[in-house]
Coordinates of C-alpha atoms in Angstrom, one line a residue:
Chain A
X4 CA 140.7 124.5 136.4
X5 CA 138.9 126.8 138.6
X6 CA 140.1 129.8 137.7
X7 CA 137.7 130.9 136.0
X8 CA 138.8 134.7 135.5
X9 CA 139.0 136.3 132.3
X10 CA 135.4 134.4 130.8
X11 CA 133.5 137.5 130.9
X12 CA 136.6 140.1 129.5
X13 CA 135.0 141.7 126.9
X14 CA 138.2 142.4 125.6
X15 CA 138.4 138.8 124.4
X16 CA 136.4 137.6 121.4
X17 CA 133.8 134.9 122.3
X18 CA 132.4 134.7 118.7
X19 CA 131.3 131.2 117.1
X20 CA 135.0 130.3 116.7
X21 CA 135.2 130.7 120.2
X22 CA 132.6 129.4 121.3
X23 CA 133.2 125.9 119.3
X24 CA 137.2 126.1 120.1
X25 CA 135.9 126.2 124.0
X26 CA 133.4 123.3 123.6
X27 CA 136.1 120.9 121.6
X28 CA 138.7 121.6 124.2
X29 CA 136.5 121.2 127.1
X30 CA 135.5 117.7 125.6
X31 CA 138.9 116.7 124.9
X32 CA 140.0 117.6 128.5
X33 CA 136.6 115.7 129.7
X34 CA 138.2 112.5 128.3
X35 CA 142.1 112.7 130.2
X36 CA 141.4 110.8 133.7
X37 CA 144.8 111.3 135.4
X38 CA 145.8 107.6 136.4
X39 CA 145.1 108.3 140.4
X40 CA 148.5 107.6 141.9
X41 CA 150.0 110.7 141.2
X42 CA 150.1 111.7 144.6
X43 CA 152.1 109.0 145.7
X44 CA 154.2 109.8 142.6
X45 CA 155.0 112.8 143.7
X46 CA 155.9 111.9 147.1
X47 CA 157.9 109.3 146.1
X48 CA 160.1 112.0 143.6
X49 CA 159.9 115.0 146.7
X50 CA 161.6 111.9 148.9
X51 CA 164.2 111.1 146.2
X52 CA 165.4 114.5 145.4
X53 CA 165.8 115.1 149.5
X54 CA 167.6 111.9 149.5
X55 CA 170.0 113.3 146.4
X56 CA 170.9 116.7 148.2
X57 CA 173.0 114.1 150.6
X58 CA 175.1 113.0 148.4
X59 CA 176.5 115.6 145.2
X60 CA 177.2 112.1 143.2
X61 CA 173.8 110.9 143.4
X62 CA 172.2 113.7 140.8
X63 CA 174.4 113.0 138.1
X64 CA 173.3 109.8 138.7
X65 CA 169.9 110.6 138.8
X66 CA 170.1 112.8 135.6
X67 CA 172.1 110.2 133.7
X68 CA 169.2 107.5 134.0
X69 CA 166.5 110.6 133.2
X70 CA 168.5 111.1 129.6
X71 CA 168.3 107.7 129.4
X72 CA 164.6 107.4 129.8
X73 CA 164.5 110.8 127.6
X74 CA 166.1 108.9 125.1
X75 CA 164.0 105.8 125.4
X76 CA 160.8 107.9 125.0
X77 CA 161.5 109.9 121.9
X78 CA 162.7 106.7 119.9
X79 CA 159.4 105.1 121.2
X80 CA 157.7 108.2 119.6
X81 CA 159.9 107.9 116.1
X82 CA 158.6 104.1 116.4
X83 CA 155.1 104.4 117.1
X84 CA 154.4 107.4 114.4
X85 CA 156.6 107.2 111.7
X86 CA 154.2 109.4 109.9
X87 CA 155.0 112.4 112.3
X88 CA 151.1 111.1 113.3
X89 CA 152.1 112.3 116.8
X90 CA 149.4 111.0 120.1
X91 CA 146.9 112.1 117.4
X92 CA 144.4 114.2 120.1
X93 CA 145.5 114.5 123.4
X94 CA 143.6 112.3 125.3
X95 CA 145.5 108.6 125.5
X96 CA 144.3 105.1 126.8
X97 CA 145.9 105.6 129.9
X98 CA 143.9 105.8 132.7
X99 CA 140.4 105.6 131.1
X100 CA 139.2 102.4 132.1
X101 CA 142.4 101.3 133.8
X102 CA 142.7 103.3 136.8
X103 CA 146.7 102.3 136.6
X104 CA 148.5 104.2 133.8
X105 CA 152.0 102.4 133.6
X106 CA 150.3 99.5 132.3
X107 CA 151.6 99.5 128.6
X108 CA 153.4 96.9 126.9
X109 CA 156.2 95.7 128.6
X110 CA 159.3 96.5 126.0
X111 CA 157.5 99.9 126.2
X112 CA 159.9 101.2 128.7
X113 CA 159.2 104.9 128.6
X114 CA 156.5 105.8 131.1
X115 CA 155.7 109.0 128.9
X116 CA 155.9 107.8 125.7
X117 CA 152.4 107.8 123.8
X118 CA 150.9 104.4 123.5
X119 CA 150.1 102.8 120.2
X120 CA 146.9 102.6 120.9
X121 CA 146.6 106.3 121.4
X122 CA 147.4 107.0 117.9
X123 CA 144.8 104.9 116.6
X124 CA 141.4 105.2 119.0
X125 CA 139.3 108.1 119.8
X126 CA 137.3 109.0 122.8
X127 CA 133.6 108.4 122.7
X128 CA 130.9 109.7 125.3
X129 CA 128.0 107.4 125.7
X130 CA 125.2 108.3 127.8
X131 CA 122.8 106.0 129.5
X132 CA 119.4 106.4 131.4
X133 CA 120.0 106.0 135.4
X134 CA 117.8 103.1 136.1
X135 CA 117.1 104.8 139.5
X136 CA 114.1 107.3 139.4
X137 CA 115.6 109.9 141.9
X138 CA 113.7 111.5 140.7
X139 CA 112.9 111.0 136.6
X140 CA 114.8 108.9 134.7
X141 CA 118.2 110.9 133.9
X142 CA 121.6 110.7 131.9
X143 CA 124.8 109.6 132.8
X144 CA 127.6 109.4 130.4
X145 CA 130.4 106.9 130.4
X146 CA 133.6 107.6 127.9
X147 CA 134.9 104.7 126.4
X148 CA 137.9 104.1 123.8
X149 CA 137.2 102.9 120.3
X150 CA 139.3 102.6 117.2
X151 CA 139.1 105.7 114.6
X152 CA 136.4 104.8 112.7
X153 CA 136.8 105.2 109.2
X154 CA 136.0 107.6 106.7
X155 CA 135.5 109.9 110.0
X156 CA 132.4 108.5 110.6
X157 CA 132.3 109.3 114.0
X158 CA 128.3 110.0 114.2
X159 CA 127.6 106.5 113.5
X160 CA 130.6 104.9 115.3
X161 CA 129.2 107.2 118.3
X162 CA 125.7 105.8 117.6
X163 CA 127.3 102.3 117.3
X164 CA 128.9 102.3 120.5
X165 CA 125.8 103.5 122.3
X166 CA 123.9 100.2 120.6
X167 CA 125.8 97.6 121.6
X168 CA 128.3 99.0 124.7
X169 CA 126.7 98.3 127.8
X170 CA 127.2 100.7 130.9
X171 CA 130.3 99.5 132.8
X172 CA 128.2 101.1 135.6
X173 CA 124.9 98.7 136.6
X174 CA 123.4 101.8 137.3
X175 CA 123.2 102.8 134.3
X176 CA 121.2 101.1 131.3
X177 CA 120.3 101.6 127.9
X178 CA 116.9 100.4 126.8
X179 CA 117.7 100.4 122.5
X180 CA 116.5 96.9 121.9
X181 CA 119.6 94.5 121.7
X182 CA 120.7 93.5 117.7
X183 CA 119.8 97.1 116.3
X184 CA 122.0 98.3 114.5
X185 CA 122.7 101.5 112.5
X186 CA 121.4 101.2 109.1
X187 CA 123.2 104.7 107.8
X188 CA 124.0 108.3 108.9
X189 CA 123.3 111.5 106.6
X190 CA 123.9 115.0 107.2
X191 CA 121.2 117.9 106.3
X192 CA 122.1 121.6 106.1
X193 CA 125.8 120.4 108.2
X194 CA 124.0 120.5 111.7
X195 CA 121.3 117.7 111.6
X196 CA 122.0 114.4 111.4
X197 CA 120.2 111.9 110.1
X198 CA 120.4 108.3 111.8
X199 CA 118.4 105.3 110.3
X200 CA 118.0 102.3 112.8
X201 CA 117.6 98.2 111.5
X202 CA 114.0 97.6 112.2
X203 CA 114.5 96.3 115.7
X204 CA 114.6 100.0 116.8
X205 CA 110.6 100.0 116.7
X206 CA 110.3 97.4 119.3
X207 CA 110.7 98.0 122.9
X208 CA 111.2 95.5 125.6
X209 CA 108.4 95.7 128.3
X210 CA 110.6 97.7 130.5
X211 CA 111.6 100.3 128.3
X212 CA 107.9 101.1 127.9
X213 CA 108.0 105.4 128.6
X214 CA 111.6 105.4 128.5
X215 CA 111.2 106.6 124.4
X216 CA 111.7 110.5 125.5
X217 CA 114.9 109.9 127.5
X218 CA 116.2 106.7 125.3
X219 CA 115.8 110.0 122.2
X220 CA 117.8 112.5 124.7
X221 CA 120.0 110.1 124.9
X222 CA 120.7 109.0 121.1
X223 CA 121.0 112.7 120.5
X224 CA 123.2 113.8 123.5
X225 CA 125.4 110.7 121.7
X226 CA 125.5 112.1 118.6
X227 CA 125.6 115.8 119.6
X228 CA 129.4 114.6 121.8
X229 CA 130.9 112.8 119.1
X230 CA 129.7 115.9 116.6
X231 CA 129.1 119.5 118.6
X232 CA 127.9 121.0 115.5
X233 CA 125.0 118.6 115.0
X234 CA 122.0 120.6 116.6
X235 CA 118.9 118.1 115.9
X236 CA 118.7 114.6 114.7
X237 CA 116.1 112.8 112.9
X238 CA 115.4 109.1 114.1
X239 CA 114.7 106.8 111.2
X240 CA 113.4 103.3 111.6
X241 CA 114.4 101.2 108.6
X242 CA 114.3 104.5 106.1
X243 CA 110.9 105.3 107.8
X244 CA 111.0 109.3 110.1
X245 CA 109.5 108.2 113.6
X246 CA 107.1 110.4 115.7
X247 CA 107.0 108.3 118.4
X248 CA 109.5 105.7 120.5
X249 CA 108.1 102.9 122.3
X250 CA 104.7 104.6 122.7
X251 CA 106.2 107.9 123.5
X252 CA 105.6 110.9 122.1
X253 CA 109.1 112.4 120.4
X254 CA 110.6 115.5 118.6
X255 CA 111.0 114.9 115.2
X256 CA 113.7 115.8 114.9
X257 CA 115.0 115.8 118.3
X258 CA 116.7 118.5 119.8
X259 CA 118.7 119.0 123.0
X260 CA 116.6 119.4 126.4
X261 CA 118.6 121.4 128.4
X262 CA 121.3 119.6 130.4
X263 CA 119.5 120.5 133.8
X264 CA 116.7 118.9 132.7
X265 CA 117.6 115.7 131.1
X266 CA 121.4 115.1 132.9
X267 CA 121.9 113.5 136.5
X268 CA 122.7 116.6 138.4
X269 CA 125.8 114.5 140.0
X270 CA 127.9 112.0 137.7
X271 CA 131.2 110.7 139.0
X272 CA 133.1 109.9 135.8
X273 CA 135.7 108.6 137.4
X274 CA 137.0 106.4 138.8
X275 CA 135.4 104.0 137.0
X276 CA 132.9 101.2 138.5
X277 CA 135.0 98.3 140.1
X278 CA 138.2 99.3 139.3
X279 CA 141.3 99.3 141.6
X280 CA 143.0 102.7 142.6
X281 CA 145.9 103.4 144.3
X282 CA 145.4 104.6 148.0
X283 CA 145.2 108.4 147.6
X284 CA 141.9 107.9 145.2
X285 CA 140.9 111.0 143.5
X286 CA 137.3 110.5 142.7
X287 CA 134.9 113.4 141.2
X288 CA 133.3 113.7 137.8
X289 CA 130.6 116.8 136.6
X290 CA 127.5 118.5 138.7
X291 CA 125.2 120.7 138.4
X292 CA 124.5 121.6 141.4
X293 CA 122.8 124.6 143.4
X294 CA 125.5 127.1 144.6
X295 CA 127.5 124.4 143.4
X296 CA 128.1 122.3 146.3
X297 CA 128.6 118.2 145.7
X298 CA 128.0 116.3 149.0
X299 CA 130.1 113.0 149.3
X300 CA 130.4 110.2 151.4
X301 CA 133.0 106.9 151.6
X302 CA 131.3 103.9 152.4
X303 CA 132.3 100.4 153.7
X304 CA 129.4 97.6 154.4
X305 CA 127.0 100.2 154.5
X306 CA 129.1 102.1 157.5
X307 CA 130.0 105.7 156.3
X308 CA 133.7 105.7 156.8
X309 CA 134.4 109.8 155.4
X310 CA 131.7 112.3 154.1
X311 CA 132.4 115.8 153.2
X312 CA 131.2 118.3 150.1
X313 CA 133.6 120.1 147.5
X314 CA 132.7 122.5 145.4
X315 CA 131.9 122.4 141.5
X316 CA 134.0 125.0 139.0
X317 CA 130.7 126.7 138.8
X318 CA 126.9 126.7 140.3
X319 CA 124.1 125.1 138.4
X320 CA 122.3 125.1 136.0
X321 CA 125.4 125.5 133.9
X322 CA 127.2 121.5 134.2
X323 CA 130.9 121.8 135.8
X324 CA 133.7 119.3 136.9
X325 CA 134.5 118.6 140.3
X326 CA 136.7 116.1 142.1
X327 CA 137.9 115.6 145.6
X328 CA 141.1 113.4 147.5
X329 CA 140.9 111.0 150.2
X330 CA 143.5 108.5 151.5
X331 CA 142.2 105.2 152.4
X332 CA 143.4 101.6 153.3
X333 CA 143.3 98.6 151.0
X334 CA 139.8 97.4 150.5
X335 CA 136.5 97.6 149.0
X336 CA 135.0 100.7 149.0
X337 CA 131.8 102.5 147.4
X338 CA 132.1 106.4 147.1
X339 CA 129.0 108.3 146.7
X340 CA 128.4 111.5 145.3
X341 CA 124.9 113.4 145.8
X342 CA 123.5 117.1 146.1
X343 CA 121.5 117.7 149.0
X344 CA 118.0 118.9 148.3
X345 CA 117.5 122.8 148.7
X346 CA 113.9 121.7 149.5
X347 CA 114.0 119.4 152.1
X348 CA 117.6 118.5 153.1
X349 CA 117.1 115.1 151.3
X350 CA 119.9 113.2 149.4
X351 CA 118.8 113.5 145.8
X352 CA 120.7 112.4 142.4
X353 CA 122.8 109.7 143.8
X354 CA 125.6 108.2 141.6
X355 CA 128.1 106.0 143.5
X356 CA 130.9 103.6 142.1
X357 CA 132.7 100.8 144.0
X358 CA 136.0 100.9 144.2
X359 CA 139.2 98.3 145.4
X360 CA 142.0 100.2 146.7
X361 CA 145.0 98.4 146.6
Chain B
X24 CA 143.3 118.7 159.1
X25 CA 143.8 121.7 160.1
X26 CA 146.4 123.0 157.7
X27 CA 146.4 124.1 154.1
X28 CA 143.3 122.7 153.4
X29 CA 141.3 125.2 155.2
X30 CA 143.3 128.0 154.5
X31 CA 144.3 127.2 150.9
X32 CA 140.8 126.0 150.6
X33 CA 140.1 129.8 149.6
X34 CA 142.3 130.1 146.9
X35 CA 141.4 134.2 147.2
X36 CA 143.5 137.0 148.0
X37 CA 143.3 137.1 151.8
X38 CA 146.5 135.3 152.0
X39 CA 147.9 136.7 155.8
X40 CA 151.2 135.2 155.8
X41 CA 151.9 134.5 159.2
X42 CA 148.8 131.8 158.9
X43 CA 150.4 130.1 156.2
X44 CA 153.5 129.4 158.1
X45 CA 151.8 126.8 159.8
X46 CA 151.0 125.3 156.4
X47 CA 154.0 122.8 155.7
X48 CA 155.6 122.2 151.6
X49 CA 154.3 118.2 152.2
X50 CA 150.6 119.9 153.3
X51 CA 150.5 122.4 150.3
X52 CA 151.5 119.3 147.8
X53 CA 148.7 117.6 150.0
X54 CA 146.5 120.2 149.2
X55 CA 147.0 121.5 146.1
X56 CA 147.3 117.8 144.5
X57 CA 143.7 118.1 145.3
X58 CA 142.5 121.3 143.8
X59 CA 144.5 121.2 141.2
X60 CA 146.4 118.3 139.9
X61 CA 143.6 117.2 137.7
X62 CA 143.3 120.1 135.7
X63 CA 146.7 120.8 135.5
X64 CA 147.7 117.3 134.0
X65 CA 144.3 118.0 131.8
X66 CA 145.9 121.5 131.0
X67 CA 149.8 120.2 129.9
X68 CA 148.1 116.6 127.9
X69 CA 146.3 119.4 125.9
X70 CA 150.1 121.0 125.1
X71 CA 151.9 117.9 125.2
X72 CA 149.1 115.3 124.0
X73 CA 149.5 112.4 126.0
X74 CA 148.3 111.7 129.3
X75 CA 151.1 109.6 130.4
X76 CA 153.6 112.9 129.5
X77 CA 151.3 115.6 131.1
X78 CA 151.3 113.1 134.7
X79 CA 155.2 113.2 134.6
X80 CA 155.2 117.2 134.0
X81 CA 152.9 117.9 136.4
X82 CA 154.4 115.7 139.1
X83 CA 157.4 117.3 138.6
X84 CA 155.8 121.0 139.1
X85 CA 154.8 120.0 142.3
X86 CA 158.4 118.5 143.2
X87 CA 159.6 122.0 141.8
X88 CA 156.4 123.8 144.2
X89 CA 157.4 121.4 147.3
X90 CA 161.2 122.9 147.0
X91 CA 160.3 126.3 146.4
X92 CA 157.6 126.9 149.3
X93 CA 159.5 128.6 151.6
X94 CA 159.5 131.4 149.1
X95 CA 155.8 130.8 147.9
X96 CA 153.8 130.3 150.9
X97 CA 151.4 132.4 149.4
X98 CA 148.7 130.2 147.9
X99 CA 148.3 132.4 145.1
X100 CA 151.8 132.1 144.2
X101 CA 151.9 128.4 144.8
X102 CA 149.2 128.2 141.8
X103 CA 151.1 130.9 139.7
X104 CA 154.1 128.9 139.8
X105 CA 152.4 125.4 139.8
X106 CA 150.8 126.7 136.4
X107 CA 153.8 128.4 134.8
X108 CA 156.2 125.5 135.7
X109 CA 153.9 123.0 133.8
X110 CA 153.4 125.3 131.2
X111 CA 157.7 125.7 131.1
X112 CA 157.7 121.7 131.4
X113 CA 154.8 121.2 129.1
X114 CA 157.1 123.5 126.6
X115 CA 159.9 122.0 126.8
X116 CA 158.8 118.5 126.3
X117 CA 157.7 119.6 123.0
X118 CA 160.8 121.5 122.2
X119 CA 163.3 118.3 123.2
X120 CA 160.6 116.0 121.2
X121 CA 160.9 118.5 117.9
X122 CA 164.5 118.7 118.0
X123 CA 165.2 114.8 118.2
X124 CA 162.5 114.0 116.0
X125 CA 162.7 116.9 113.9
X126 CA 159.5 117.3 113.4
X127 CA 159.4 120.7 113.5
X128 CA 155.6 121.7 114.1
X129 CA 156.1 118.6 116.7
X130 CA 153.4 118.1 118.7
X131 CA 150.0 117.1 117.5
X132 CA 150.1 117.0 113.6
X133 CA 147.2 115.9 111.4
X134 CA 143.9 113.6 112.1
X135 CA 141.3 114.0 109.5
X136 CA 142.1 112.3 106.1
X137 CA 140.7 114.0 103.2
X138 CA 137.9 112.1 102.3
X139 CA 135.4 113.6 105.0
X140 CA 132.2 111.3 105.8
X141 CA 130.6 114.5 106.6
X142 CA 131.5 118.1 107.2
X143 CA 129.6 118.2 110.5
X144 CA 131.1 114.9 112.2
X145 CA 134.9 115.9 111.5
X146 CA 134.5 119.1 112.7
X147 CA 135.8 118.7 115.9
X148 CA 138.7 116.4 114.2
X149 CA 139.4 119.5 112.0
X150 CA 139.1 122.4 114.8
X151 CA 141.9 119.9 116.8
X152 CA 144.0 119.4 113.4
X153 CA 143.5 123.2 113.0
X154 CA 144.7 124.2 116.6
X155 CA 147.8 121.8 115.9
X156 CA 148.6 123.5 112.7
X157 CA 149.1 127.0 114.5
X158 CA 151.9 128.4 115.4
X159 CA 153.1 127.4 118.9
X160 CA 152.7 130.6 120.9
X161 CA 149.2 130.9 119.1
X162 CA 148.2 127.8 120.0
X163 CA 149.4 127.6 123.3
X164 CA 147.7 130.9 124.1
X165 CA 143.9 129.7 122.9
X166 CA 145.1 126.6 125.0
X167 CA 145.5 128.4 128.1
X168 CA 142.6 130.8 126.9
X169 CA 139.9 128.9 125.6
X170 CA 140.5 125.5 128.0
X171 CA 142.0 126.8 130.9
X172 CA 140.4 129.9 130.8
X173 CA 143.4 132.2 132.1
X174 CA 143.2 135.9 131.9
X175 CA 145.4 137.9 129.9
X176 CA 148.0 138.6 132.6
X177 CA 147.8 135.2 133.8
X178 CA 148.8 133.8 130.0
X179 CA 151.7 136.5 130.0
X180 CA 153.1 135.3 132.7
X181 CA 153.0 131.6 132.3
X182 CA 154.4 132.4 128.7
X183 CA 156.4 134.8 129.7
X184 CA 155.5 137.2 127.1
X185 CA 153.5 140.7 127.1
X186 CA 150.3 140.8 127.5
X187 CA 150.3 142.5 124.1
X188 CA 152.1 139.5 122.9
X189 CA 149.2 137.4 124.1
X190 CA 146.4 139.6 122.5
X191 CA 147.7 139.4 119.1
X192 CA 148.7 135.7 119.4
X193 CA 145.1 135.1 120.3
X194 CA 143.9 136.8 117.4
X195 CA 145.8 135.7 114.8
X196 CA 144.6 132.1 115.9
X197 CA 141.3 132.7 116.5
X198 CA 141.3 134.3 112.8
X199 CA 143.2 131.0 111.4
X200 CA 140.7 128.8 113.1
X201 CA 137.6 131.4 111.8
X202 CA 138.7 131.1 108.5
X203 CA 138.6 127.6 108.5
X204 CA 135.2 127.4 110.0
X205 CA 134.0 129.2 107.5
X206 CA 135.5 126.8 104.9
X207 CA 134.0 124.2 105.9
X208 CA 130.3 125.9 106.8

């Protein structure tokens, strides 16, 4: 939200508990995508209700099938978790790589009941290296669905899913060399982690040579999401510490580089790549951004159909959501999303999904 | 357009109100769906814990907002009431859930099975199993705290409790989830 008021109360505590309460929240939140047709939703409903103030028979009516549906959707809940194991984090399948959220299974007749696959799956935030240089190679992230791993092993499911998901954005790429796979994950002093790669770690594809820095960023921004606590991790290669990635120099054990540094100053997380909206498409993602200002343009064949800017929750170099409306016909669309250089008025960090509106 | 979206655009306190009478109830939806509906549904899945839920809730705020504006108009007020309607909804999802259900703490009960893999990587399962545990009022206030990042009065009003009230509910949570932090450290 971007009321942003009482951060700086000093009546409020902002100790470690804080501090760690704030960052679990704020990643839970980063992982609900509202489904995109809510607009129309609501239109629909405002239409409705002026239809029933016509007619004093018509809301009983109305009400009558709502306590139907109420009734619908807390059996489905008694069904679903019979262990009181209620929509286990809030942050359900709907809506993350389906743009279209009444999509569960059909006997599943209660639009808001949870969906049995929210009980069971977890969201996990993989990052990739942008395979454009505008103007390094840079992180995006990408939040996927995956089944609770077990035992909570969520470092090395996290590091799992980073090995062997590719991007659903072709923008995006991950250079670890295919069939590697995660040997074992330790933790030292409870913030390091300690991840041990097959052997097929130490071999680099031709065009991931230099990418070792970023492709390290990237394993530890990985980990770091799917366990804030863990504040360095230390890159094994079949039991052996590594120094250095695909003849790159790294820190052993790598730490964070600062977001601004090492993050795409404009992601759009969502909608995702190639999926299919509804026509009011609610697009936006997180920025850093200078005076946090996030340039945007709709394009069709090239031609720039809509462009505007919409401002971030906050200004850079701290990393903030924003999103942004527009209505548009049925077709193929790409939206971009860019900051303009302070410099020179150029278009730099580009990210841009396609998108069919249907 | 002319309409809300400029004016509402700055969501500040220079609301004049003879300029938002040209703002219509379908604009302000318009509008405000942009600002705002994101968070907001982010904001009531956190209480109610499904997305699915928090869309319906939210959607019907903004029905409730669209009837109400010709006593709103203020943009100010619209997001005051927008926010403390899905907070209401968000609250009484919960409450019709617990009662035919019975589960009593209702909404988001336990994740982490004993057996940890390691301290570190559950610790964002147990801070979450944690939050659940709490009372509601606690929880629901480091909700609207600590995600939504209200201010004191803001939290009193959308709870509609004293601001007092919210100090000490704050606290007390903050404490539980300290204590557990250090548990676990």
């Amino acid at each position: 939200m971007s009321d942003h008021v009482g951060r700086g109360d000093p009546e409020w505590p902002d100790d470690e508990a804080a501090r760690r309460l704030r960052d679990v929240l704020g990643q839970e939140a980063r992982a609900i995508q509202p489904s995109g047709d809510g607009l129309a939703r609501i239109r629909e409903k405002v239409r409705d209700r002026r239809r029933s103030r016509h007619g004093w028979l018509r809301p009983l009516a109305v009400s009558a099938a709502a306590l139907a549906t109420a009734a619908v959707a807390v059996i489905a809940v008694v069904i679903v978790e019979p262990h009181g194991n209620h929509g286990k984090t809030p942050h359900p399948a709907a809506g993350l790589s389906s743009p279209a959220p009444s999509t569960p299974a059909p006997s599943a007749s209660a639009p808001a009941g949870p969906s049995p696959a929210a009980s069971s799956t977890h969201p996990v935030t993989i990052y990739y290296v942008g395979k454009l240089a505008d103007p390094l190679q840079l992180l995006y992230s990408e939040t996927v669905l995956r089944p609770q791993p077990a035992d909570n092993a969520y470092i090395g499911d996290a590091v799992n899913a980073l090995l062997t998901t590719p991007a659903n954005d072709p923008d995006y790429v991950s250079y670890w060399p295919a069939g590697t796979t995660v040997l074992g994950v330790s933790i030292q002093n409870d913030t390091k982690a300690i991840v041990d790669l097959s052997a097929g770690a130490a071999t680099a594809a031709p065009d991931a040579l230099d990418m070792g820095a970023i492709s390290a960023q990237q394993l530890f921004y990985t980990v770091h999401g799917a366990a804030p606590k863990i504040d360095s991790v230390e890159l094994r290669i079949a039991g052996k510490p590594v120094t250095s990635l695909w003849g790159s120099d790294i820190a052993e054990p790598i730490t964070a580089e600062p977001p601004w540094q090492v993050f795409a100053h404009v992601w759009i997380t969502s909608p995702a790549d190639h999926a299919t909206v509804a026509q009011a498409v609610t697009f936006g993602g997180d920025a850093i951004v200078y005076e946090g200002t996030v340039n945007w343009q709709i394009l069709m064949n090239g031609d720039v159909l809509k462009a505007g800017h919409t401002q971030a929750a906050e200004a850079g170099p701290a990393q903030s959501p924003w999103q942004e409306t527009v209505t548009l016909t049925p077709g193929t669309y790409t939206i971009r999303a860019f900051e303009v250089s302070a410099k020179d008025g150029s278009e730099t960090y580009v990210d841009d999904k396609i998108v069919t509106v249907k | 357009m002319r309409t809300a979206g400029a004016l509402l655009a700055d969501m500040g306190s220079r609301a004049v109100l003879g300029q938002f009478d040209t703002a219509t109830a379908d604009e302000a939806v318009t509008e405000f769906y942009r600002t705002h509906y994101a968070g907001l549904v982010r904001l009531s899945a956190m209480l109610v814990g499904d997305t699915g839920t928090a869309e319906e809730v939210v959607q019907d705020a903004f029905v409730a907002m669209h009837g109400a504006w010709n006593r709103l108009r203020d943009p100010d007020k619209a997001v005051a009431y927008l926010r403390q309607a899905v907070v209401n909804r968000s609250r009484s999802t919960l409450r019709h859930r617990a009662v035919v259900a019975k589960y009593p703490q209702a909404p988001l009960p336990d994740v982490a099975s004993a057996e940890s893999f390691a301290v570190a990587a559950t610790e964002r399962a147990e801070i979450l199993a944690a939050l659940r545990a709490l009372p509601r009022r606690q929880r629901e206030t480091l909700v609207l705290r600590y995600y939504a990042d209200l201010s004191e009065m803001q939290i009193a009003d959308a709870l509609g409790i004293s601001q007092g009230a919210v100090k000490s509910h704050a606290f007390r949570g903050l404490a539980a989830l300290r204590n557990l932090l250090e548990k676990t450290s």
